[in-house]
């Protein structure tokens, strides 16, 4: 999946940076229960440009299903994917049965060289 950085156009509808930062905070709170948007919210927060992903996905959310109590974890990372600063992004998912109970994506603070 190719991810490009948004550009800062002159017709920016979020000229009031205080209001836009408040919207970013609301998106970060929403991402707690919407792991499908967590990466996109991270990108929006980095660039401080207008978000667009949530418009068509307001009906999505988490569904907790009954099932076994097997605990499983997965992790993944990319290597120097950000073209601007060459930092990597990593993440993990933890499932209890069929339910995702914990997840995180994070941009690494240092550049990985190998």
PDB file of C-alpha atoms in Angstrom:
ATOM      1  CA  UNK A   1       0.000   0.000   0.000  1.00  0.00           C
ATOM      2  CA  UNK A   2       1.493   3.322  -1.042  1.00  0.00           C
ATOM      3  CA  UNK A   3       1.055   6.137   1.449  1.00  0.00           C
ATOM      4  CA  UNK A   4       1.711   9.687   0.366  1.00  0.00           C
ATOM      5  CA  UNK A   5       1.990  12.753   2.540  1.00  0.00           C
ATOM      6  CA  UNK A   6      -0.785  15.320   2.118  1.00  0.00           C
ATOM      7  CA  UNK A   7       0.117  18.708   0.748  1.00  0.00           C
ATOM      8  CA  UNK A   8      -0.720  22.000   2.399  1.00  0.00           C
ATOM      9  CA  UNK A   9      -2.986  23.789  -0.056  1.00  0.00           C
ATOM     10  CA  UNK A  10      -3.883  27.467   0.062  1.00  0.00           C
ATOM     11  CA  UNK A  11      -7.599  26.623   0.365  1.00  0.00           C
ATOM     12  CA  UNK A  12      -7.161  24.834   3.694  1.00  0.00           C
ATOM     13  CA  UNK A  13     -10.565  24.611   5.449  1.00  0.00           C
ATOM     14  CA  UNK A  14      -8.755  24.061   8.774  1.00  0.00           C
ATOM     15  CA  UNK A  15      -7.061  27.446   8.979  1.00  0.00           C
ATOM     16  CA  UNK A  16      -7.843  27.667  12.717  1.00  0.00           C
ATOM     17  CA  UNK A  17      -5.096  25.372  14.051  1.00  0.00           C
ATOM     18  CA  UNK A  18      -6.625  25.233  17.557  1.00  0.00           C
ATOM     19  CA  UNK A  19      -9.886  23.837  16.195  1.00  0.00           C
ATOM     20  CA  UNK A  20      -8.036  21.386  13.986  1.00  0.00           C
ATOM     21  CA  UNK A  21      -5.896  20.145  16.891  1.00  0.00           C
ATOM     22  CA  UNK A  22      -9.116  19.539  18.806  1.00  0.00           C
ATOM     23  CA  UNK A  23     -10.411  17.465  15.885  1.00  0.00           C
ATOM     24  CA  UNK A  24      -7.169  15.456  15.833  1.00  0.00           C
ATOM     25  CA  UNK A  25      -7.625  14.748  19.548  1.00  0.00           C
ATOM     26  CA  UNK A  26     -11.164  13.515  18.900  1.00  0.00           C
ATOM     27  CA  UNK A  27      -9.881  11.255  16.118  1.00  0.00           C
ATOM     28  CA  UNK A  28      -7.212   9.832  18.425  1.00  0.00           C
ATOM     29  CA  UNK A  29      -9.905   9.073  21.007  1.00  0.00           C
ATOM     30  CA  UNK A  30     -12.043   7.449  18.300  1.00  0.00           C
ATOM     31  CA  UNK A  31      -9.077   5.335  17.146  1.00  0.00           C
ATOM     32  CA  UNK A  32      -9.080   3.607  20.553  1.00  0.00           C
ATOM     33  CA  UNK A  33     -12.142   1.647  19.407  1.00  0.00           C
ATOM     34  CA  UNK A  34     -11.459   1.747  15.659  1.00  0.00           C
ATOM     35  CA  UNK A  35      -8.175  -0.065  14.915  1.00  0.00           C
ATOM     36  CA  UNK A  36      -8.946   0.126  11.198  1.00  0.00           C
ATOM     37  CA  UNK A  37      -8.353   3.897  11.275  1.00  0.00           C
ATOM     38  CA  UNK A  38      -5.411   4.002  13.691  1.00  0.00           C
ATOM     39  CA  UNK A  39      -2.724   4.222  10.996  1.00  0.00           C
ATOM     40  CA  UNK A  40      -4.625   6.933   9.120  1.00  0.00           C
ATOM     41  CA  UNK A  41      -5.136   8.964  12.312  1.00  0.00           C
ATOM     42  CA  UNK A  42      -1.417   8.651  13.010  1.00  0.00           C
ATOM     43  CA  UNK A  43      -0.642  10.053   9.537  1.00  0.00           C
ATOM     44  CA  UNK A  44      -3.120  12.911   9.978  1.00  0.00           C
ATOM     45  CA  UNK A  45      -1.654  13.792  13.379  1.00  0.00           C
ATOM     46  CA  UNK A  46       1.875  13.842  11.921  1.00  0.00           C
ATOM     47  CA  UNK A  47       1.039  16.126   9.039  1.00  0.00           C
ATOM     48  CA  UNK A  48      -1.713  18.239  10.629  1.00  0.00           C
ATOM     49  CA  UNK A  49      -3.768  18.297   7.447  1.00  0.00           C
ATOM     50  CA  UNK A  50      -7.447  17.636   6.849  1.00  0.00           C
ATOM     51  CA  UNK A  51      -8.721  14.099   7.524  1.00  0.00           C
ATOM     52  CA  UNK A  52     -10.950  12.307   5.032  1.00  0.00           C
ATOM     53  CA  UNK A  53     -11.071   8.593   5.939  1.00  0.00           C
ATOM     54  CA  UNK A  54     -13.944   8.677   8.441  1.00  0.00           C
ATOM     55  CA  UNK A  55     -16.535  10.203   6.111  1.00  0.00           C
ATOM     56  CA  UNK A  56     -17.784   6.914   4.645  1.00  0.00           C
ATOM     57  CA  UNK A  57     -17.123   4.660   7.651  1.00  0.00           C
ATOM     58  CA  UNK A  58     -19.212   6.132  10.470  1.00  0.00           C
ATOM     59  CA  UNK A  59     -21.191   2.893  10.888  1.00  0.00           C
ATOM     60  CA  UNK A  60     -18.121   0.795  11.687  1.00  0.00           C
ATOM     61  CA  UNK A  61     -17.112  -0.255  15.190  1.00  0.00           C
ATOM     62  CA  UNK A  62     -16.053  -3.200  17.338  1.00  0.00           C
ATOM     63  CA  UNK A  63     -18.082  -6.380  17.710  1.00  0.00           C
ATOM     64  CA  UNK A  64     -17.272  -8.578  20.716  1.00  0.00           C
ATOM     65  CA  UNK A  65     -17.984 -12.232  19.935  1.00  0.00           C
ATOM     66  CA  UNK A  66     -18.118 -15.208  22.308  1.00  0.00           C
ATOM     67  CA  UNK A  67     -15.441 -17.821  21.799  1.00  0.00           C
ATOM     68  CA  UNK A  68     -12.441 -19.623  23.231  1.00  0.00           C
ATOM     69  CA  UNK A  69     -10.012 -17.895  25.590  1.00  0.00           C
ATOM     70  CA  UNK A  70      -6.860 -18.513  23.552  1.00  0.00           C
ATOM     71  CA  UNK A  71      -4.520 -15.519  23.786  1.00  0.00           C
ATOM     72  CA  UNK A  72      -2.688 -14.758  20.519  1.00  0.00           C
ATOM     73  CA  UNK A  73      -0.387 -11.904  19.554  1.00  0.00           C
ATOM     74  CA  UNK A  74       0.929 -10.608  16.232  1.00  0.00           C
ATOM     75  CA  UNK A  75       3.400  -7.885  15.349  1.00  0.00           C
ATOM     76  CA  UNK A  76       4.629  -6.239  12.171  1.00  0.00           C
ATOM     77  CA  UNK A  77       6.768  -3.310  11.120  1.00  0.00           C
ATOM     78  CA  UNK A  78       7.925  -1.513   8.045  1.00  0.00           C
ATOM     79  CA  UNK A  79      11.481  -0.390   7.544  1.00  0.00           C
ATOM     80  CA  UNK A  80      12.140   3.309   6.866  1.00  0.00           C
ATOM     81  CA  UNK A  81       8.801   3.745   5.079  1.00  0.00           C
ATOM     82  CA  UNK A  82       8.405   7.463   5.829  1.00  0.00           C
ATOM     83  CA  UNK A  83      10.047   9.197   2.883  1.00  0.00           C
ATOM     84  CA  UNK A  84      10.549  12.439   4.840  1.00  0.00           C
ATOM     85  CA  UNK A  85      12.528  11.212   7.852  1.00  0.00           C
ATOM     86  CA  UNK A  86      13.148   7.494   7.052  1.00  0.00           C
ATOM     87  CA  UNK A  87      11.697   6.380  10.393  1.00  0.00           C
ATOM     88  CA  UNK A  88       9.943   3.026  10.694  1.00  0.00           C
ATOM     89  CA  UNK A  89       6.425   2.273  11.920  1.00  0.00           C
ATOM     90  CA  UNK A  90       5.669  -0.833  13.967  1.00  0.00           C
ATOM     91  CA  UNK A  91       2.569  -2.307  15.502  1.00  0.00           C
ATOM     92  CA  UNK A  92       1.002  -5.230  17.310  1.00  0.00           C
ATOM     93  CA  UNK A  93      -2.381  -6.916  17.808  1.00  0.00           C
ATOM     94  CA  UNK A  94      -3.452  -9.095  20.731  1.00  0.00           C
ATOM     95  CA  UNK A  95      -6.521 -11.320  20.485  1.00  0.00           C
ATOM     96  CA  UNK A  96      -8.447 -13.113  23.221  1.00  0.00           C
ATOM     97  CA  UNK A  97     -10.317 -15.740  21.249  1.00  0.00           C
ATOM     98  CA  UNK A  98     -11.806 -14.038  18.191  1.00  0.00           C
ATOM     99  CA  UNK A  99     -11.746 -10.568  19.824  1.00  0.00           C
ATOM    100  CA  UNK A 100      -9.030  -7.980  19.428  1.00  0.00           C
ATOM    101  CA  UNK A 101      -8.310  -6.711  22.949  1.00  0.00           C
ATOM    102  CA  UNK A 102      -5.180  -4.614  22.433  1.00  0.00           C
ATOM    103  CA  UNK A 103      -3.402  -2.998  19.512  1.00  0.00           C
ATOM    104  CA  UNK A 104      -0.944  -0.251  18.840  1.00  0.00           C
ATOM    105  CA  UNK A 105       0.882   1.368  15.958  1.00  0.00           C
ATOM    106  CA  UNK A 106       3.818   3.643  16.617  1.00  0.00           C
ATOM    107  CA  UNK A 107       6.361   5.543  14.607  1.00  0.00           C
ATOM    108  CA  UNK A 108       9.807   4.698  15.948  1.00  0.00           C
ATOM    109  CA  UNK A 109      11.719   7.622  17.524  1.00  0.00           C
ATOM    110  CA  UNK A 110      15.046   6.707  15.884  1.00  0.00           C
ATOM    111  CA  UNK A 111      16.066   5.826  12.356  1.00  0.00           C
ATOM    112  CA  UNK A 112      16.890   2.119  11.911  1.00  0.00           C
ATOM    113  CA  UNK A 113      19.975   1.461   9.817  1.00  0.00           C
ATOM    114  CA  UNK A 114      19.754  -2.310   9.561  1.00  0.00           C
TER     115      UNK A 114
END
